[in-house]
Coordinates of C-alpha atoms in Angstrom, one line a residue:
X1426 CA -14.6 26.1 40.3
X1427 CA -11.9 27.3 37.9
X1428 CA -14.4 27.9 35.2
X1429 CA -16.6 30.1 37.5
X1430 CA -13.6 32.2 38.5
X1431 CA -12.6 32.8 35.0
X1432 CA -16.1 33.8 33.9
X1433 CA -16.4 36.2 36.9
X1434 CA -13.0 37.8 36.0
X1435 CA -14.1 38.3 32.3
X1436 CA -17.4 39.8 33.5
X1437 CA -15.6 42.3 35.7
X1438 CA -13.2 43.4 33.0
X1439 CA -16.1 43.9 30.6
X1440 CA -18.0 46.0 33.1
X1441 CA -14.9 48.2 33.9
X1442 CA -14.3 48.8 30.3
X1443 CA -18.0 49.9 29.7
X1444 CA -17.9 52.2 32.6
X1445 CA -14.5 53.7 31.6
X1446 CA -15.8 54.3 28.1
X1447 CA -18.8 56.2 29.5
X1448 CA -16.5 58.4 31.7
X1449 CA -14.0 59.2 29.1
X1450 CA -16.7 60.7 26.8
X1451 CA -17.8 63.2 29.3
X1452 CA -16.7 66.9 29.1
X1453 CA -16.0 68.6 32.4
X1454 CA -16.4 72.4 32.9
X1455 CA -14.1 74.7 34.8
X1456 CA -15.9 76.4 37.7
X1457 CA -15.4 78.6 40.8
X1458 CA -18.1 78.1 43.2
X1459 CA -17.5 81.5 45.1
X1460 CA -21.0 82.4 46.6
X1461 CA -20.3 86.1 46.0
X1462 CA -19.2 85.7 42.4
X1463 CA -19.8 82.2 40.9
X1464 CA -18.3 81.7 37.4
X1465 CA -17.9 78.6 35.1
X1466 CA -17.1 77.5 31.6
X1467 CA -18.8 74.8 29.4
X1468 CA -15.5 72.9 29.0
X1469 CA -12.0 73.0 30.5
X1470 CA -10.1 72.1 27.2
X1471 CA -10.2 74.2 24.1
X1472 CA -8.5 74.2 20.7
X1473 CA -7.6 77.1 18.5
X1474 CA -10.8 78.9 17.3
X1475 CA -13.0 77.1 19.7
X1476 CA -15.9 79.0 21.6
X1477 CA -15.4 79.5 25.3
X1478 CA -18.8 79.9 26.9
X1479 CA -18.6 81.9 30.2
X1480 CA -21.6 81.9 32.6
X1481 CA -22.0 83.1 36.3
X1482 CA -24.0 84.9 38.9
X1483 CA -23.3 87.7 41.3
X1484 CA -24.7 87.2 44.8
X1485 CA -26.7 90.1 46.2
X1486 CA -26.4 92.0 43.0
X1487 CA -27.3 95.7 43.3
X1488 CA -27.6 97.6 39.9
X1489 CA -27.3 100.9 41.6
X1490 CA -23.9 100.3 43.1
X1491 CA -22.2 101.6 40.0
X1492 CA -19.7 98.6 40.0
X1493 CA -18.9 96.9 36.7
X1494 CA -17.9 93.3 36.0
X1495 CA -14.3 93.3 34.5
X1496 CA -12.7 90.1 33.0
X1497 CA -8.9 89.9 32.5
X1498 CA -7.5 86.9 30.5
X1499 CA -3.9 85.8 31.4
X1500 CA -1.6 83.4 29.5
X1501 CA 0.4 80.6 31.2
X1502 CA 3.4 83.0 31.4
X1503 CA 1.2 85.5 33.3
X1504 CA 0.9 88.0 30.5
X1505 CA -2.5 89.8 29.8
X1506 CA -3.9 88.6 26.4
X1507 CA -7.4 90.1 26.7
X1508 CA -9.8 92.3 28.8
X1509 CA -13.4 93.0 28.7
X1510 CA -16.4 94.3 30.6
X1511 CA -19.4 92.1 30.8
X1512 CA -23.0 93.2 30.9
X1513 CA -25.0 91.9 33.9
X1514 CA -28.7 91.0 33.9
X1515 CA -31.1 92.4 36.5
X1516 CA -31.0 89.1 38.5
X1517 CA -27.2 89.2 38.7
X1518 CA -26.6 86.5 36.1
X1519 CA -24.2 87.0 33.1
X1520 CA -23.1 85.0 30.1
X1521 CA -20.7 85.6 27.2
X1522 CA -18.8 83.8 24.5
X1523 CA -15.1 84.2 23.7
X1524 CA -12.9 82.7 20.9
X1525 CA -9.8 80.8 22.1
X1526 CA -6.7 81.9 20.3
X1527 CA -5.4 85.0 18.6
X1528 CA -2.1 86.9 18.1
X1529 CA -1.4 87.0 21.8
X1530 CA -2.2 83.4 22.6
X1531 CA 1.3 82.1 21.8
X1532 CA 1.6 79.2 24.5
X1533 CA -0.3 76.1 25.1
X1534 CA -1.5 75.6 28.7
X1535 CA -3.8 77.0 31.3
X1536 CA -5.2 80.4 30.5
X1537 CA -6.8 82.1 33.6
X1538 CA -10.0 84.1 33.4
X1539 CA -10.0 86.6 36.3
X1540 CA -13.3 88.4 37.2
X1541 CA -13.6 91.4 39.4
X1542 CA -16.8 93.0 40.7
X1543 CA -16.1 95.6 43.3
X1544 CA -14.3 93.9 46.1
X1545 CA -15.3 90.4 45.0
X1546 CA -13.0 88.4 42.8
X1547 CA -13.1 85.0 41.1
X1548 CA -11.2 83.0 38.5
X1549 CA -11.3 79.9 36.4
X1550 CA -8.6 78.2 34.3
X1551 CA -9.1 76.5 30.9
X1552 CA -6.6 74.5 29.1
X1553 CA -5.7 75.8 25.6
X1554 CA -4.2 73.1 23.3
X1555 CA -3.6 75.3 20.2
X1556 CA -3.7 73.8 16.8
X1557 CA -5.1 75.0 13.5
X1558 CA -8.6 76.3 13.6
X1559 CA -10.9 74.2 11.4
X1560 CA -14.4 75.1 10.5
X1561 CA -16.5 72.1 9.4
X1562 CA -19.9 72.4 7.6
X1563 CA -22.5 69.6 7.5
X1564 CA -22.7 67.6 4.3
X1565 CA -25.6 68.7 2.1
X1566 CA -28.5 66.4 1.9
X1567 CA -29.0 64.8 -1.5
X1568 CA -31.7 66.4 -3.5
X1569 CA -34.6 64.2 -4.3
X1570 CA -35.1 63.4 -8.0
X1571 CA -38.1 65.2 -9.4
X1572 CA -41.0 63.0 -10.5
X1573 CA -41.7 63.1 -14.2
X1574 CA -44.7 65.3 -15.0
X1575 CA -47.3 64.0 -17.4
X1576 CA -47.2 65.8 -20.9
X1577 CA -50.2 67.9 -21.3
X1578 CA -52.5 67.5 -24.4
X1579 CA -51.8 70.0 -27.1
X1580 CA -54.3 72.9 -26.9
X1581 CA -55.3 74.9 -30.0
X1582 CA -53.3 77.9 -30.6
X1583 CA -55.1 81.1 -29.4
X1584 CA -55.5 84.0 -31.7
X1585 CA -52.7 86.4 -30.9
X1586 CA -53.8 89.7 -29.3
X1587 CA -52.0 93.0 -29.8
X1588 CA -49.3 93.5 -27.3
X1589 CA -49.9 96.5 -25.0
X1590 CA -47.2 99.1 -24.9
X1591 CA -45.1 98.7 -21.7
X1592 CA -45.3 101.4 -19.2
X1593 CA -42.0 103.3 -18.5
X1594 CA -40.3 102.1 -15.4
X1595 CA -39.2 104.7 -12.9
X1596 CA -35.5 105.0 -12.3
X1597 CA -34.5 103.8 -8.9
X1598 CA -33.2 106.3 -6.5
X1599 CA -29.4 106.1 -5.9
X1600 CA -28.5 104.4 -2.5
X1601 CA -26.5 106.5 -0.1
X1602 CA -22.7 105.8 0.1
X1603 CA -21.7 104.8 3.7
X1604 CA -18.3 105.5 5.1
X1605 CA -15.7 103.2 6.7
X1606 CA -17.0 101.1 9.6
X1607 CA -20.6 101.4 8.6
X1608 CA -23.0 99.4 6.3
X1609 CA -26.3 100.2 4.6
X1610 CA -29.2 98.7 6.5
X1611 CA -32.8 99.5 5.3
X1612 CA -31.5 102.7 3.6
X1613 CA -29.7 103.9 6.7
X1614 CA -25.9 103.8 7.4
X1615 CA -25.3 101.9 10.6
X1616 CA -22.1 101.1 12.5
X1617 CA -20.9 97.6 11.8
X1618 CA -20.8 95.6 15.2
X1619 CA -17.6 93.4 15.2
X1620 CA -16.4 90.5 17.3
X1621 CA -14.3 91.0 20.5
X1622 CA -11.3 93.1 19.7
X1623 CA -7.9 91.5 19.3
X1624 CA -6.4 93.3 22.3
X1625 CA -9.4 93.8 24.6
X1626 CA -11.6 96.9 25.2
X1627 CA -10.4 100.6 25.8
X1628 CA -12.0 100.7 29.3
X1629 CA -11.1 104.4 30.2
X1630 CA -12.2 105.8 26.8
X1631 CA -15.4 103.6 26.7
X1632 CA -16.4 104.8 30.2
X1633 CA -15.5 108.5 29.3
X1634 CA -17.6 108.6 26.1
X1635 CA -20.3 106.3 27.4
X1636 CA -20.4 103.6 24.8
X1637 CA -18.1 101.4 22.7
X1638 CA -19.7 102.7 19.5
X1639 CA -18.5 106.3 20.1
X1640 CA -16.3 107.5 17.2
X1641 CA -13.3 108.2 19.5
X1642 CA -13.4 104.7 20.9
X1643 CA -13.8 103.2 17.4
X1644 CA -10.8 105.3 16.3
X1645 CA -8.6 104.1 19.1
X1646 CA -9.5 100.5 18.3
X1647 CA -8.8 100.8 14.6
X1648 CA -5.4 102.4 15.3
X1649 CA -4.4 99.6 17.7
X1650 CA -5.7 96.6 15.7
X1651 CA -5.1 97.7 12.1
X1652 CA -1.9 99.7 12.4
X1653 CA 0.1 99.1 15.7
X1654 CA -0.6 95.4 15.9
X1655 CA 0.0 94.8 12.1
X1656 CA 3.7 94.7 13.0
X1657 CA 5.8 92.5 15.3
X1658 CA 7.2 95.4 17.2
X1659 CA 3.8 96.9 17.6
X1660 CA 2.5 93.6 19.0
X1661 CA 5.4 93.4 21.4
X1662 CA 4.7 96.9 22.6
X1663 CA 1.0 96.3 23.2
X1664 CA 1.9 93.2 25.2
X1665 CA 4.0 95.2 27.6
X1666 CA 1.6 98.2 27.5
X1667 CA -1.3 95.9 28.5
X1668 CA 0.5 94.9 31.6
X1669 CA 0.7 98.5 32.8
X1670 CA -2.7 99.8 31.4
X1671 CA -4.9 97.1 32.7
X1672 CA -3.5 97.2 36.2
X1673 CA -5.4 100.5 36.8
X1674 CA -7.8 101.0 34.1
X1675 CA -10.7 99.0 35.6
X1676 CA -10.6 101.1 38.8
X1677 CA -10.6 104.4 36.8
X1678 CA -13.5 103.2 34.6
X1679 CA -15.6 102.3 37.7
X1680 CA -14.9 105.8 39.2
X1681 CA -16.0 107.4 35.9
X1682 CA -19.4 105.6 35.9
X1683 CA -19.9 106.5 39.6
X1684 CA -18.9 110.2 39.3
X1685 CA -20.2 112.2 36.2
X1686 CA -17.8 115.2 36.9
X1687 CA -14.8 112.8 37.0
X1688 CA -16.0 111.4 33.7
X1689 CA -16.1 114.8 32.0
X1690 CA -12.6 115.6 33.4
X1691 CA -11.2 112.4 32.0
X1692 CA -12.8 113.0 28.6
X1693 CA -11.2 116.5 28.5
X1694 CA -7.9 115.0 29.5
X1695 CA -7.7 112.2 26.9
X1696 CA -9.1 114.2 24.0
X1697 CA -5.9 115.9 23.0
X1698 CA -4.1 112.5 23.1
X1699 CA -6.6 111.0 20.8
X1700 CA -6.1 113.8 18.3
X1701 CA -2.3 113.2 18.3
X1702 CA -2.9 109.5 17.4
X1703 CA -4.2 110.6 14.0
X1704 CA -0.6 110.8 13.1
X1705 CA -0.5 107.0 13.1
X1706 CA -2.9 106.8 10.1
X1707 CA 0.0 108.0 7.9
X1708 CA 1.7 104.7 8.4
X1709 CA 1.2 101.8 6.0
X1710 CA -0.2 98.7 7.6
X1711 CA 2.6 96.1 8.3
X1712 CA 5.4 98.7 7.7
X1713 CA 7.8 98.2 10.7
X1714 CA 9.8 101.4 10.0
X1715 CA 6.8 103.7 9.6
X1716 CA 4.8 102.3 12.6
X1717 CA 7.9 102.5 14.8
X1718 CA 9.0 106.0 13.7
X1719 CA 5.5 107.6 13.9
X1720 CA 4.8 105.8 17.2
X1721 CA 7.9 107.3 18.8
X1722 CA 6.9 110.7 17.4
X1723 CA 3.4 110.4 19.0
X1724 CA 4.9 109.3 22.3
X1725 CA 7.3 112.3 22.3
X1726 CA 4.5 114.7 21.4
X1727 CA 2.3 113.5 24.3
X1728 CA 5.3 113.7 26.7
X1729 CA 5.8 117.3 25.7
X1730 CA 2.2 118.2 25.8
X1731 CA 1.3 116.5 29.2
X1732 CA 4.6 116.8 31.0
X1733 CA 7.1 119.2 29.5
X1734 CA 4.7 122.0 28.7
X1735 CA 2.9 122.1 32.1
X1736 CA 6.4 122.0 33.9
X1737 CA 7.6 124.9 31.7
X1738 CA 4.5 126.9 32.5
X1739 CA 4.9 126.2 36.2
X1740 CA 8.4 127.3 36.2
X1741 CA 7.6 130.5 34.5
X1742 CA 4.8 131.4 36.8
X1743 CA 7.0 130.6 39.8
X1744 CA 9.7 132.8 38.5
X1745 CA 7.2 135.7 38.0
X1746 CA 5.8 135.3 41.6
X1747 CA 9.3 135.4 43.0
X1748 CA 10.2 138.6 41.0
X1749 CA 7.2 140.5 42.4
X1750 CA 8.2 139.8 46.0

């Protein structure tokens, strides 16, 4: 009887260990089963540099509604570390990959992906464990040794014929020189498509000019990523600015897509501001003093242009009207 009990316990422990091994190897995905806006990720734990695959479906999707699907990524301390607008297929489904990590991903923990489509919202949380990004490549397969070829029998030497004169080769046409941000493809300079920006998309400018490839949007992105965020003070400024900007920019971008007149008005309003940002190109990348000094000058210039100048004009007009009465 004792031998049977011992054998039964050993078999039970062996079965539990096998089952637990099978369960521990599984990877579970983060998901939000909201019927109106269903979203999920392929995993729920990611290391630095890993690819986060987001998929989902919008229930009763209507492409004529004018609504856009907006994504906001928040860190464990509730700071915004990224924002994007996702393209939607005709059947309401969507899918996109994001890279976990970056200059704003400073903490380990749960990063919340918040989705908004009109009045419908949904969110999922993925666990970011940080670490150093490591890219591995498969080991090359050993090349097979070539088989020895049999030596051919010597043939009689042929009588040499006079060599014909070579025809002159035409000189190749010079390739066109492409500017910054473009590359030569089939003889044509085309805009280089890059990965997702470090600080997210410029939603208002993208909606105003109709595409992310517009020169004005590319200029804003280059100033932000290559000049402002090349310094620690610029990175701190962008972290605080994102909290304010992304609280209202998705709503304004939706209004621009729904109303062409409002889109033209926003485009005319932000064009002078984009022109003043050209001052930031004078700063050396990584120079704290130059980026900070020129950044304060740009802010002061825009305050004077958008607030002080209209207020002064309104005061003068009001004074003239009162003097005529």
